[in-house]
Coordinates of C-alpha atoms in Angstrom, one line a residue:
M112 CA -58.5 -0.8 29.7
K113 CA -57.5 -2.0 33.2
P114 CA -54.6 0.0 34.7
S115 CA -52.6 -3.2 35.3
L116 CA -52.9 -4.2 31.6
F117 CA -51.9 -0.7 30.5
I118 CA -48.9 -0.7 32.7
F119 CA -47.9 -4.2 31.4
L120 CA -48.2 -3.0 27.8
V121 CA -46.2 0.2 28.5
S122 CA -43.5 -1.9 30.2
L123 CA -43.4 -4.4 27.3
F124 CA -43.0 -1.5 24.7
S125 CA -40.3 0.0 26.8
V126 CA -38.4 -3.2 26.9
Y127 CA -38.8 -3.6 23.1
A128 CA -37.7 0.0 22.5
C129 CA -34.6 -0.5 24.7
A130 CA -33.7 -3.6 22.9
Q131 CA -34.0 -1.8 19.6
R132 CA -31.7 1.0 21.0
S133 CA -29.1 -1.4 22.3
P134 CA -26.0 -1.2 20.2
I135 CA -24.8 -4.2 18.3
T136 CA -21.4 -4.9 16.7
I137 CA -21.5 -4.9 12.9
T138 CA -18.7 -6.5 11.0
G139 CA -18.1 -7.4 7.4
T140 CA -15.8 -7.0 4.4
V141 CA -15.7 -4.4 1.6
S142 CA -14.4 -5.5 -1.8
E143 CA -14.2 -4.2 -5.4
V144 CA -17.3 -5.3 -7.3
S145 CA -15.6 -6.7 -10.5
T146 CA -12.4 -8.2 -9.2
H147 CA -13.6 -9.1 -5.6
T148 CA -10.3 -7.6 -4.3
P149 CA -10.6 -6.4 -0.6
L150 CA -10.5 -2.6 -0.3
L151 CA -8.3 -0.9 2.3
G152 CA -9.2 2.4 4.0
V153 CA -12.9 2.4 3.2
K154 CA -14.7 4.7 5.6
V155 CA -17.7 3.1 7.3
A156 CA -19.8 5.8 8.9
I157 CA -23.3 5.9 10.6
K158 CA -25.4 8.5 8.8
G159 CA -26.1 11.6 11.0
K160 CA -23.6 10.5 13.7
S161 CA -19.9 11.0 14.3
T162 CA -19.2 7.3 14.7
F163 CA -17.1 5.7 11.9
A164 CA -14.5 3.0 11.3
Y165 CA -12.1 2.0 8.4
T166 CA -11.4 -1.3 6.7
D167 CA -8.1 -3.0 7.2
L168 CA -5.7 -4.7 4.7
Q169 CA -8.2 -7.5 4.3
G170 CA -11.1 -5.2 3.7
V171 CA -12.6 -6.0 7.2
Y172 CA -14.4 -3.4 9.3
K173 CA -16.1 -3.4 12.8
I174 CA -18.4 -0.8 14.1
N175 CA -21.0 -0.5 16.9
A176 CA -24.5 0.7 15.7
H177 CA -28.2 0.2 16.2
V178 CA -30.9 -1.6 14.2
G179 CA -32.3 1.0 11.8
D180 CA -29.1 3.0 11.5
K181 CA -27.8 3.6 8.0
L182 CA -24.2 2.7 7.2
I183 CA -22.4 4.8 4.6
F184 CA -19.4 3.2 2.8
S185 CA -17.1 5.7 1.1
L186 CA -13.7 5.5 -0.6
K187 CA -12.2 8.0 -3.0
N188 CA -12.8 7.1 -6.7
Y189 CA -15.6 4.7 -5.7
Q190 CA -19.4 5.2 -5.6
L191 CA -21.0 5.8 -2.2
L192 CA -23.0 2.9 -0.9
A193 CA -25.6 3.0 1.9
K194 CA -26.9 -0.1 3.9
T195 CA -29.6 0.0 6.5
I196 CA -28.9 -2.2 9.5
T197 CA -31.4 -4.9 10.3
K198 CA -31.0 -7.7 12.8
D199 CA -28.0 -9.1 10.8
S200 CA -24.6 -8.5 12.5
I201 CA -22.6 -9.2 9.3
I202 CA -22.8 -6.8 6.4
N203 CA -20.6 -7.5 3.4
V204 CA -20.6 -5.0 0.5
Q205 CA -19.0 -4.4 -2.9
L206 CA -18.1 -1.0 -4.3
N207 CA -18.2 0.2 -7.9
R208 CA -15.5 2.6 -9.2
A209 CA -16.7 6.1 -10.0
F210 CA -15.5 8.1 -12.9
T211 CA -16.6 11.6 -13.8
K212 CA -15.8 13.7 -16.8
H213 CA -14.6 16.5 -14.5
E214 CA -12.2 14.2 -12.6
E215 CA -10.8 12.6 -15.7
I216 CA -10.0 16.0 -17.3
A217 CA -8.5 17.3 -14.0
T218 CA -6.2 14.3 -13.7
R219 CA -5.3 13.7 -17.3
P220 CA -1.4 13.4 -17.7
Q221 CA 0.4 16.3 -19.3
G222 CA 0.3 15.9 -23.0
Y223 CA -2.6 13.5 -23.1
P224 CA -5.4 14.7 -25.4
A225 CA -9.0 15.4 -24.5
P226 CA -11.5 12.6 -25.2
N227 CA -13.0 14.5 -28.2
M228 CA -9.6 14.8 -30.0
S229 CA -8.6 12.3 -32.7
I230 CA -5.7 10.3 -31.4
D231 CA -3.6 7.3 -32.2
R232 CA -4.3 5.0 -29.2
A233 CA -0.9 3.3 -29.7
A234 CA 0.9 6.5 -28.9
Y235 CA -0.6 6.6 -25.4
A236 CA 0.2 3.7 -23.2
A237 CA -1.9 4.9 -20.3
P238 CA -5.3 6.1 -21.6
L239 CA -7.0 6.0 -18.2
M240 CA -5.0 7.3 -15.3
R241 CA -6.0 6.8 -11.7
L242 CA -8.3 9.5 -10.4
S243 CA -6.0 11.2 -8.0
S244 CA -4.6 14.6 -7.5
E245 CA -1.1 13.2 -7.1
P246 CA 0.7 13.0 -10.5
S247 CA 2.3 9.7 -11.4
A248 CA 6.1 9.6 -11.2
E249 CA 6.4 5.9 -11.8
E250 CA 9.4 4.7 -13.8
Y251 CA 9.7 1.7 -16.1
R252 CA 12.6 0.5 -18.3
S253 CA 11.9 1.0 -22.0
I254 CA 11.2 -2.3 -23.8
G255 CA 12.0 -2.7 -27.5
E256 CA 10.0 -5.8 -28.6
N257 CA 11.8 -8.8 -30.0
V258 CA 11.4 -9.1 -33.8
F259 CA 11.2 -12.1 -36.1
H260 CA 14.6 -13.4 -37.2
N261 CA 15.4 -15.2 -40.5
T262 CA 16.4 -18.7 -39.6
Q263 CA 18.9 -19.0 -42.5
Q264 CA 20.8 -16.0 -41.3
N265 CA 20.2 -16.3 -37.6
P266 CA 19.5 -19.9 -36.5
L267 CA 20.7 -19.3 -32.9
T268 CA 18.8 -17.5 -30.1
T269 CA 20.0 -17.2 -26.5
F270 CA 18.4 -15.8 -23.4
S271 CA 18.4 -16.0 -19.6
I272 CA 15.4 -17.5 -17.9
D273 CA 13.2 -15.2 -15.7
V274 CA 11.0 -16.2 -12.8
D275 CA 10.1 -12.7 -11.8
R276 CA 6.3 -12.1 -11.7
A277 CA 6.1 -8.5 -10.7
S278 CA 4.6 -7.2 -13.9
Y279 CA 1.3 -9.2 -13.6
S280 CA 0.4 -8.0 -10.1
N281 CA 1.4 -4.5 -11.0
V282 CA -0.8 -4.5 -14.1
R283 CA -3.6 -5.9 -11.9
R284 CA -3.1 -3.0 -9.5
M285 CA -3.4 -0.5 -12.3
L286 CA -6.5 -2.1 -13.8
N287 CA -8.2 -2.3 -10.4
L288 CA -7.7 1.4 -10.0
G289 CA -9.3 2.1 -13.4
Q290 CA -5.9 2.7 -15.1
F291 CA -4.9 1.2 -18.4
P292 CA -1.3 0.0 -17.8
Q293 CA 1.7 1.8 -19.2
R294 CA 3.1 -0.1 -22.2
D295 CA 6.6 -0.7 -20.6
A296 CA 4.9 -1.9 -17.4
V297 CA 3.7 -5.0 -19.4
R298 CA 6.5 -7.6 -19.5
I299 CA 4.8 -10.6 -21.1
E300 CA 7.2 -13.2 -19.8
E301 CA 6.4 -12.2 -16.2
M302 CA 2.7 -12.3 -16.9
I303 CA 2.9 -15.8 -18.3
N304 CA 5.2 -17.0 -15.4
Y305 CA 2.8 -15.6 -12.8
F306 CA 0.8 -18.8 -13.1
D307 CA 1.6 -22.5 -12.2
Y308 CA 1.8 -25.1 -14.9
Q309 CA 1.7 -28.9 -14.6
Y310 CA 5.2 -29.7 -15.8
P311 CA 6.7 -33.0 -14.7
Q312 CA 9.2 -33.1 -11.9
P313 CA 12.9 -33.8 -12.7
K314 CA 13.9 -37.4 -12.3
G315 CA 17.5 -37.6 -13.5
E316 CA 20.8 -36.1 -12.4
H317 CA 19.7 -32.5 -13.1
P318 CA 17.5 -30.5 -10.8
L319 CA 15.7 -29.1 -14.0
V320 CA 13.6 -30.7 -16.7
L321 CA 12.4 -29.4 -20.1
K322 CA 9.0 -30.0 -21.6
T323 CA 7.9 -28.7 -25.1
E324 CA 4.7 -28.4 -27.0
L325 CA 4.2 -27.2 -30.6
S326 CA 0.8 -26.0 -31.9
E327 CA -0.8 -23.0 -33.7
S328 CA -0.7 -19.3 -33.0
P329 CA -4.3 -18.2 -32.1
W330 CA -3.7 -14.6 -33.0
N331 CA -1.6 -15.1 -36.2
P332 CA -3.3 -17.7 -38.4
G333 CA -0.7 -19.8 -40.3
L334 CA 2.0 -19.3 -37.7
Q335 CA 3.0 -21.8 -35.0
L336 CA 3.5 -21.4 -31.3
L337 CA 6.2 -23.3 -29.4
Q338 CA 6.0 -23.6 -25.6
I339 CA 9.1 -24.4 -23.6
G340 CA 8.4 -25.4 -20.0
L341 CA 11.2 -25.6 -17.5
Q342 CA 10.5 -27.2 -14.1
A343 CA 12.7 -27.0 -11.1
Q344 CA 12.9 -29.8 -8.5
T345 CA 10.6 -29.4 -5.5
I346 CA 12.4 -29.8 -2.2
P347 CA 10.1 -30.9 0.7
A348 CA 9.8 -28.1 3.3
D349 CA 11.4 -30.3 6.0
N350 CA 14.5 -30.8 3.8
L351 CA 15.1 -27.2 3.0
P352 CA 18.4 -25.8 4.3
A353 CA 18.5 -23.4 7.2
S354 CA 17.9 -19.7 6.3
N355 CA 19.9 -16.7 7.2
L356 CA 17.6 -13.8 6.2
V357 CA 17.9 -10.1 6.5
F358 CA 14.7 -8.0 6.0
L359 CA 15.8 -4.7 4.5
I360 CA 12.8 -2.3 4.8
D361 CA 12.4 1.1 3.4
V362 CA 10.9 3.4 6.1
S363 CA 11.4 6.7 4.2
G364 CA 8.7 9.3 4.0
S365 CA 7.5 7.9 0.6
M366 CA 6.5 4.7 2.3
N367 CA 4.0 6.5 4.6
T368 CA 0.8 5.3 3.0
A369 CA -1.5 2.4 3.7
N370 CA -0.4 0.3 0.7
K371 CA 3.3 0.6 1.5
L372 CA 4.8 0.2 5.0
P373 CA 1.6 -1.1 6.7
L374 CA 1.3 -3.7 4.0
V375 CA 5.1 -4.5 4.2
K376 CA 4.7 -5.3 7.9
E377 CA 1.7 -7.7 7.3
A378 CA 3.5 -9.3 4.4
F379 CA 6.6 -10.1 6.4
K380 CA 4.5 -11.5 9.2
L381 CA 3.2 -14.1 6.8
L382 CA 6.8 -15.1 6.1
V383 CA 7.7 -15.1 9.7
N384 CA 4.9 -17.7 10.3
Q385 CA 6.7 -20.0 7.9
L386 CA 10.1 -19.9 9.7
R387 CA 11.5 -22.8 11.6
P388 CA 13.8 -22.7 14.8
Q389 CA 16.9 -23.2 12.6
D390 CA 16.0 -20.1 10.5
H391 CA 17.2 -16.7 11.6
V392 CA 16.0 -13.2 10.7
A393 CA 17.6 -9.8 11.2
I394 CA 15.8 -6.5 10.3
V395 CA 17.6 -3.5 8.8
V396 CA 15.7 -0.2 7.9
Y397 CA 16.8 2.8 6.0
A398 CA 15.5 6.3 5.5
G399 CA 17.9 9.3 5.7
A400 CA 20.4 6.7 7.2
A401 CA 20.4 3.0 7.7
G402 CA 20.3 1.0 10.9
A403 CA 19.7 -2.4 12.4
V404 CA 16.5 -2.7 14.5
L405 CA 16.6 -6.4 15.2
P406 CA 19.7 -8.6 15.5
S407 CA 19.7 -12.1 13.9
T408 CA 16.9 -13.9 15.7
S409 CA 15.7 -17.5 15.6
G410 CA 12.5 -18.2 13.7
Q411 CA 11.2 -19.7 16.9
Q412 CA 10.9 -16.2 18.4
K413 CA 8.1 -15.2 16.1
S414 CA 6.6 -12.7 18.6
T415 CA 9.9 -10.9 19.0
I416 CA 10.3 -10.5 15.2
K417 CA 6.7 -9.4 14.7
D418 CA 7.0 -6.9 17.6
A419 CA 10.0 -5.3 15.8
L420 CA 8.0 -5.0 12.6
D421 CA 5.1 -3.4 14.4
K422 CA 7.3 -0.7 15.8
L423 CA 8.4 0.5 12.4
S424 CA 7.2 3.9 11.2
A425 CA 8.0 6.0 8.0
G426 CA 9.6 9.3 7.6
G427 CA 12.7 11.0 6.0
S428 CA 14.6 10.7 2.8
T429 CA 15.8 7.4 1.2
A430 CA 19.4 6.2 1.5
G431 CA 18.8 2.9 -0.1
G432 CA 22.4 2.2 -1.0
E433 CA 23.5 2.5 2.6
G434 CA 20.8 0.1 3.7
I435 CA 21.8 -2.5 1.1
K436 CA 25.4 -2.3 2.3
L437 CA 24.4 -2.8 5.9
A438 CA 22.0 -5.6 5.1
Y439 CA 24.7 -7.6 3.2
Q440 CA 27.2 -6.9 6.0
I441 CA 24.8 -8.5 8.6
A442 CA 24.0 -11.4 6.3
Q443 CA 27.7 -12.0 5.9
E444 CA 28.3 -12.0 9.6
H445 CA 25.8 -14.7 10.1
F446 CA 26.5 -16.6 6.9
I447 CA 25.4 -20.3 6.9
K448 CA 27.5 -22.6 4.8
D449 CA 25.3 -24.6 2.4
G450 CA 22.3 -22.6 3.8
N451 CA 20.0 -20.1 2.3
N452 CA 21.6 -16.7 2.8
R453 CA 19.4 -13.9 1.5
V454 CA 18.5 -10.2 1.8
I455 CA 14.8 -9.4 1.2
L456 CA 14.3 -5.8 0.2
A457 CA 10.9 -4.2 0.5
T458 CA 10.6 -0.7 -1.0
D459 CA 8.9 1.5 -3.6
G460 CA 12.3 2.0 -5.2
D461 CA 12.4 5.7 -4.7
F462 CA 16.1 6.0 -3.7
N463 CA 17.3 9.6 -3.5
V464 CA 20.3 9.8 -1.1
G465 CA 23.8 8.4 -1.7
V466 CA 24.0 5.5 -4.2
S467 CA 20.7 6.0 -5.9
S468 CA 20.9 5.8 -9.7
E469 CA 20.1 2.6 -11.6
G470 CA 23.7 2.3 -12.8
E471 CA 25.2 2.9 -9.3
L472 CA 22.8 0.4 -7.7
Q473 CA 23.7 -2.2 -10.4
K474 CA 27.4 -1.9 -9.7
L475 CA 26.8 -2.2 -5.9
I476 CA 24.7 -5.3 -6.3
E477 CA 27.0 -7.0 -8.8
E478 CA 29.8 -6.6 -6.2
K479 CA 27.7 -7.9 -3.3
R480 CA 26.4 -11.0 -5.1
K481 CA 30.0 -12.4 -5.1
S482 CA 29.5 -13.0 -1.4
G483 CA 27.1 -15.9 -2.1
I484 CA 24.2 -13.9 -0.6
F485 CA 21.1 -13.8 -2.8
L486 CA 18.7 -10.8 -3.1
S487 CA 14.9 -10.8 -3.3
V488 CA 13.1 -7.6 -4.1
L489 CA 9.5 -6.8 -3.1
G490 CA 7.8 -3.8 -4.7
F491 CA 5.1 -1.8 -2.9
G492 CA 2.9 1.2 -3.6
M493 CA 2.1 3.5 -6.5
G494 CA 2.6 7.1 -7.7
N495 CA 6.4 7.2 -7.3
Y496 CA 7.0 3.5 -7.9
K497 CA 10.5 2.8 -9.5
D498 CA 10.1 -0.5 -11.2
N499 CA 13.2 0.0 -13.3
K500 CA 15.5 0.2 -10.3
M501 CA 13.9 -2.8 -8.5
E502 CA 14.0 -5.0 -11.6
T503 CA 17.7 -4.2 -12.0
L504 CA 18.4 -5.0 -8.3
A505 CA 16.7 -8.4 -8.5
D506 CA 18.3 -9.3 -11.9
K507 CA 21.8 -8.5 -10.8
G508 CA 21.5 -9.7 -7.3
N509 CA 20.8 -13.4 -8.1
G510 CA 17.3 -13.1 -6.9
N511 CA 13.6 -12.6 -7.8
Y512 CA 11.3 -9.7 -8.0
A513 CA 7.6 -9.6 -7.0
Y514 CA 5.1 -6.7 -6.7
I515 CA 2.8 -6.9 -3.6
D516 CA -0.4 -5.1 -4.3
N517 CA -2.5 -6.7 -1.5
L518 CA -2.2 -9.2 1.3
Q519 CA -3.4 -12.1 -1.0
E520 CA -0.3 -11.5 -3.2
A521 CA 1.9 -11.6 -0.1
Q522 CA 0.3 -14.9 0.8
K523 CA 1.0 -16.2 -2.7
V524 CA 4.7 -15.2 -2.5
F525 CA 5.4 -16.2 1.1
V526 CA 3.1 -19.0 1.8
H527 CA 2.0 -20.9 -1.4
E528 CA 5.4 -20.4 -3.1
F529 CA 7.6 -20.3 0.0
G530 CA 10.3 -22.6 -1.3
G531 CA 10.5 -21.1 -4.8
T532 CA 10.6 -17.6 -3.4
L533 CA 13.5 -18.2 -1.0
F534 CA 15.4 -21.4 -1.9
T535 CA 17.5 -21.5 -5.0
V536 CA 18.1 -24.9 -6.7
A537 CA 19.8 -23.7 -9.9
K538 CA 21.4 -20.4 -10.8
D539 CA 22.6 -18.7 -14.0
V540 CA 20.2 -20.7 -16.1
K541 CA 20.5 -20.0 -19.8
L542 CA 18.7 -21.4 -22.8
Q543 CA 20.0 -21.5 -26.4
L544 CA 17.9 -22.7 -29.3
E545 CA 19.0 -23.7 -32.8
F546 CA 16.1 -23.7 -35.3
N547 CA 16.2 -26.0 -38.3
P548 CA 15.8 -24.0 -41.5
K549 CA 14.3 -27.1 -43.1
F550 CA 11.1 -26.4 -41.2
V551 CA 11.4 -22.9 -39.8
K552 CA 11.5 -19.8 -42.0
G553 CA 11.5 -17.3 -39.1
Y554 CA 11.0 -17.1 -35.3
R555 CA 10.4 -14.6 -32.5
L556 CA 10.7 -15.0 -28.7
I557 CA 7.7 -13.4 -27.0
G558 CA 8.9 -11.3 -24.1
Y559 CA 12.3 -11.7 -22.3
E560 CA 13.5 -8.5 -24.0
N561 CA 15.5 -7.6 -20.9
R562 CA 17.0 -11.1 -20.7
M563 CA 18.4 -11.5 -24.2
L564 CA 22.0 -12.7 -24.4
Q565 CA 24.7 -12.8 -27.0
N566 CA 25.1 -16.3 -28.4
E567 CA 28.7 -16.5 -27.1
D568 CA 27.4 -15.7 -23.6
F569 CA 26.0 -19.2 -23.5
H570 CA 29.4 -20.7 -22.9
D571 CA 30.7 -17.9 -20.6
D572 CA 30.3 -19.0 -17.0
K573 CA 31.0 -15.4 -15.9
K574 CA 27.9 -14.2 -17.6
D575 CA 25.0 -13.7 -15.1
A576 CA 21.7 -15.2 -15.8
G577 CA 18.4 -16.1 -13.9
E578 CA 17.8 -18.3 -10.9
M579 CA 15.2 -20.9 -10.2
G580 CA 13.9 -21.8 -6.8
S581 CA 12.5 -25.0 -5.3
G582 CA 9.4 -26.0 -7.3
H583 CA 9.6 -22.9 -9.7
S584 CA 8.6 -23.3 -13.3
V585 CA 9.5 -21.1 -16.2
T586 CA 7.6 -20.8 -19.5
A587 CA 8.8 -19.3 -22.7
L588 CA 6.8 -19.0 -26.0
Y589 CA 8.3 -18.7 -29.5
E590 CA 6.2 -17.7 -32.5
I591 CA 7.3 -19.5 -35.6
I592 CA 6.9 -18.9 -39.3
P593 CA 7.0 -22.3 -40.9
N594 CA 8.6 -22.8 -44.3
G595 CA 6.3 -22.1 -47.1
V596 CA 4.3 -19.5 -45.2
E597 CA 4.4 -15.9 -46.2
S598 CA 4.4 -13.4 -43.4
K599 CA 4.5 -9.6 -43.2
Y600 CA 6.6 -9.9 -40.1
L601 CA 9.7 -11.3 -41.8
K602 CA 11.6 -8.5 -43.5
Q603 CA 13.4 -9.0 -46.8
V604 CA 17.2 -9.5 -46.5
D605 CA 19.4 -9.7 -49.6
E606 CA 21.5 -12.8 -50.2
L607 CA 25.1 -12.6 -49.1
K608 CA 27.7 -12.1 -51.8
Y609 CA 30.6 -14.0 -50.3
Q610 CA 28.9 -17.0 -48.7
K611 CA 25.8 -19.1 -49.2
T612 CA 22.8 -18.7 -46.8
S613 CA 20.7 -21.5 -48.3
P614 CA 20.0 -24.3 -45.8
T615 CA 22.2 -27.3 -45.7
Q616 CA 20.5 -30.6 -46.6
N617 CA 19.6 -32.6 -43.5
N618 CA 17.4 -35.6 -42.8
S619 CA 16.5 -34.5 -39.3
D620 CA 12.8 -34.3 -38.4
E621 CA 13.6 -31.9 -35.6
V622 CA 12.2 -28.3 -35.7
L623 CA 14.9 -27.2 -33.3
T624 CA 17.4 -28.2 -30.6
I625 CA 17.3 -26.7 -27.1
K626 CA 20.4 -26.5 -25.0
L627 CA 20.3 -25.5 -21.3
R628 CA 23.1 -24.5 -19.0
Y629 CA 22.9 -24.0 -15.2
K630 CA 25.0 -23.9 -12.1
K631 CA 24.3 -25.5 -8.7
P632 CA 23.9 -22.8 -6.1
E633 CA 27.3 -23.3 -4.5
S634 CA 29.2 -23.8 -7.8
E635 CA 30.7 -21.4 -10.4
V636 CA 31.0 -24.1 -13.1
S637 CA 27.9 -24.6 -15.4
R638 CA 26.4 -28.0 -16.5
L639 CA 24.9 -28.6 -19.9
F640 CA 22.1 -30.8 -21.2
Q641 CA 20.0 -30.6 -24.4
T642 CA 17.0 -32.0 -26.2
G643 CA 15.5 -32.0 -29.7
V644 CA 11.9 -31.0 -30.6
S645 CA 10.3 -33.1 -33.4
N646 CA 8.2 -31.5 -36.2
R647 CA 4.8 -32.8 -34.9
P648 CA 2.6 -29.8 -34.4
I649 CA -0.9 -30.4 -33.0
A650 CA -4.2 -28.5 -33.5
F651 CA -4.6 -25.6 -30.9
Q652 CA -7.8 -27.1 -29.5
K653 CA -6.0 -30.4 -28.9
A654 CA -3.1 -28.7 -27.1
S655 CA -2.8 -29.0 -23.3
A656 CA -4.7 -26.7 -21.0
D657 CA -1.4 -25.3 -19.8
F658 CA -0.4 -24.5 -23.4
R659 CA -3.7 -22.8 -24.2
F660 CA -3.8 -20.8 -21.0
A661 CA -0.2 -19.5 -21.5
A662 CA -1.2 -18.5 -25.0
A663 CA -4.1 -16.6 -23.7
V664 CA -1.9 -14.7 -21.3
A665 CA 0.6 -13.9 -24.0
E666 CA -2.1 -12.7 -26.3
W667 CA -3.5 -10.4 -23.6
G668 CA 0.1 -9.0 -23.1
L669 CA 0.4 -8.3 -26.8
L670 CA -3.0 -6.5 -26.7
L671 CA -2.0 -4.4 -23.6
R672 CA 1.3 -3.4 -25.2
N673 CA -0.5 -2.7 -28.5
S674 CA 2.3 -4.9 -30.0
D675 CA 3.3 -4.7 -33.6
F676 CA 2.9 -8.5 -33.7
K677 CA -0.6 -8.8 -32.1
G678 CA -2.2 -9.8 -35.3
N679 CA -5.9 -10.7 -34.7
A680 CA -5.6 -10.6 -30.9
N681 CA -8.8 -9.5 -29.2
H682 CA -10.4 -9.7 -25.8
E683 CA -13.2 -12.0 -26.8
Q684 CA -10.8 -14.7 -28.0
I685 CA -8.6 -14.3 -25.0
I686 CA -11.5 -14.8 -22.6
E687 CA -12.8 -17.8 -24.6
I688 CA -9.4 -19.5 -24.7
A689 CA -8.7 -18.9 -21.0
Q690 CA -12.2 -20.0 -19.8
K691 CA -11.6 -23.4 -21.5
A692 CA -8.2 -23.8 -19.8
L693 CA -9.1 -23.2 -16.1
S694 CA -8.0 -26.6 -14.9
H695 CA -5.4 -26.9 -12.1
D696 CA -6.7 -23.6 -10.6
G697 CA -7.0 -24.5 -6.9
E698 CA -6.2 -20.9 -5.7
G699 CA -8.4 -19.2 -8.4
Y700 CA -5.6 -17.3 -10.1
R701 CA -6.7 -18.3 -13.6
A702 CA -10.3 -17.4 -12.9
E703 CA -9.0 -14.0 -11.6
F704 CA -7.1 -13.6 -14.9
V705 CA -10.4 -13.9 -16.8
R706 CA -12.0 -11.2 -14.6
L707 CA -9.0 -8.9 -15.3
V708 CA -9.3 -9.4 -19.1
K709 CA -13.0 -8.5 -18.9
L710 CA -12.1 -5.4 -16.8
S711 CA -9.4 -4.3 -19.3
Q712 CA -12.0 -4.9 -22.1
S713 CA -14.4 -2.6 -20.3
L714 CA -11.8 0.1 -19.8
D715 CA -10.8 -0.1 -23.5
T716 CA -14.5 0.1 -24.5
N717 CA -15.0 3.2 -22.3
L718 CA -12.0 4.8 -23.9
A719 CA -13.2 4.1 -27.4
K720 CA -16.6 5.7 -26.6
K721 CA -14.9 8.8 -25.2
E722 CA -12.8 9.1 -28.3
D723 CA -15.9 8.9 -30.5

């Protein structure tokens, strides 16, 4: 070989080798394989080297590496994954959860039996706990299920509406961590109301409209299912009143994890992006004490507000009561007449200094709501999560309650549902139903156990009830035992001795009458309207997609709670019903529901195998 040719080839090889050794920037996203949820905190390391990076809240990572290097993706409780770098600069991966017998035994809750023991699954609401060395100290208010009532003896039923949706996203969080949800964490009405339904807009004098549909119960053959849809008026964004907001942020030590304070900051930034110049925001924080870190600032100064959020850090104990008082004080000082005056609390609910018990917090909030300032509560985190306290705060503070388990949920709450989350169009909304014993032998309200009212409360304008925001919808389901149908759910009651309980003769073709009371946001006097529901049930397959999808969600809730009224409920039927009712799913929430049902089915199957 000629020397010149040899030198040329050596030079060419050197150039090629250098090109191969030149670092390139690799980016991509890491998500959970079954739910496609972005994973935060995944370590992305180069095998054999000390170079590594972590995924952010959106599951995105960035790292400098060379062609031929091997990337190792690792996250606790997930299987390791290795990817060799080729010429592609974008590498997206999905991780599978990892369960081992050793880990499960090590982390089994106290009192939970070993897999080879014979157990009653109904006695254990959390069969699969998150694989973590940190024991769970989460708290949920006990729920005693609504039962069937005999129409002849109890024709009236009254309840407050509920637009809270925290239970669904919290259940999603548990399932995504491989944990079967605790029974009392499953509030069926919040799961149903997580989704949008195509109810008509109000056209008359009232800002609310009722829609009903009567069909069959898919899990209890022979029984009927009544859907009540309540739709609030949607106010165009340009016409929404000016906002006076106070972000009340828990920065105590318990918030010092990636899915708490860092997620709080990113969530509030999404809200800040929606603000207009006429809107104002102040920021109050609390740990061992409470303090204001940003005075009331115009929504036009978005960078200033975001900078204040970025500077927050967590540490110390939790004086939540003091923070609430200061937040209301600042909101009152900048009160906007006929505007949207609201405190937005972000916390894990672990109050432990000063006013901290559920009862004390309820009294505090009931006093503060008289000021005309509404309260929204956002829950974050896990392990020490105090759902019971946050539900109480939202219920008693004329506000709503959401659980933020990832940035997509924050986007749903603060972007897609901006008006409904922040702008109230009707408050103290109550429903009262009178069933006609001519057609109805018995009835049961599914969910809403924490929202039941005495019948006399319907006329009491001092009795607090739920609020509805711009564009919000509320769905309630009643299961009905028609006359002539025998059911194990309706208990025998003796005839009264001194008065007759047989139905009075009537010629009405109505199954029931629905009465609704509400107040305008600035008023303390309620308004009333009512409607009748005719006895014209339709076959389940001919019911609307909204009706069928809401029924699927309710059936899943009954299954997760192992309800006494679940009848023939099963995963296969839920999936089939939901898959045939995926219309109006622009954001993919209904499709995600199907994936979660399949995930819960897998977890339930795994548990059954372990028991065997």
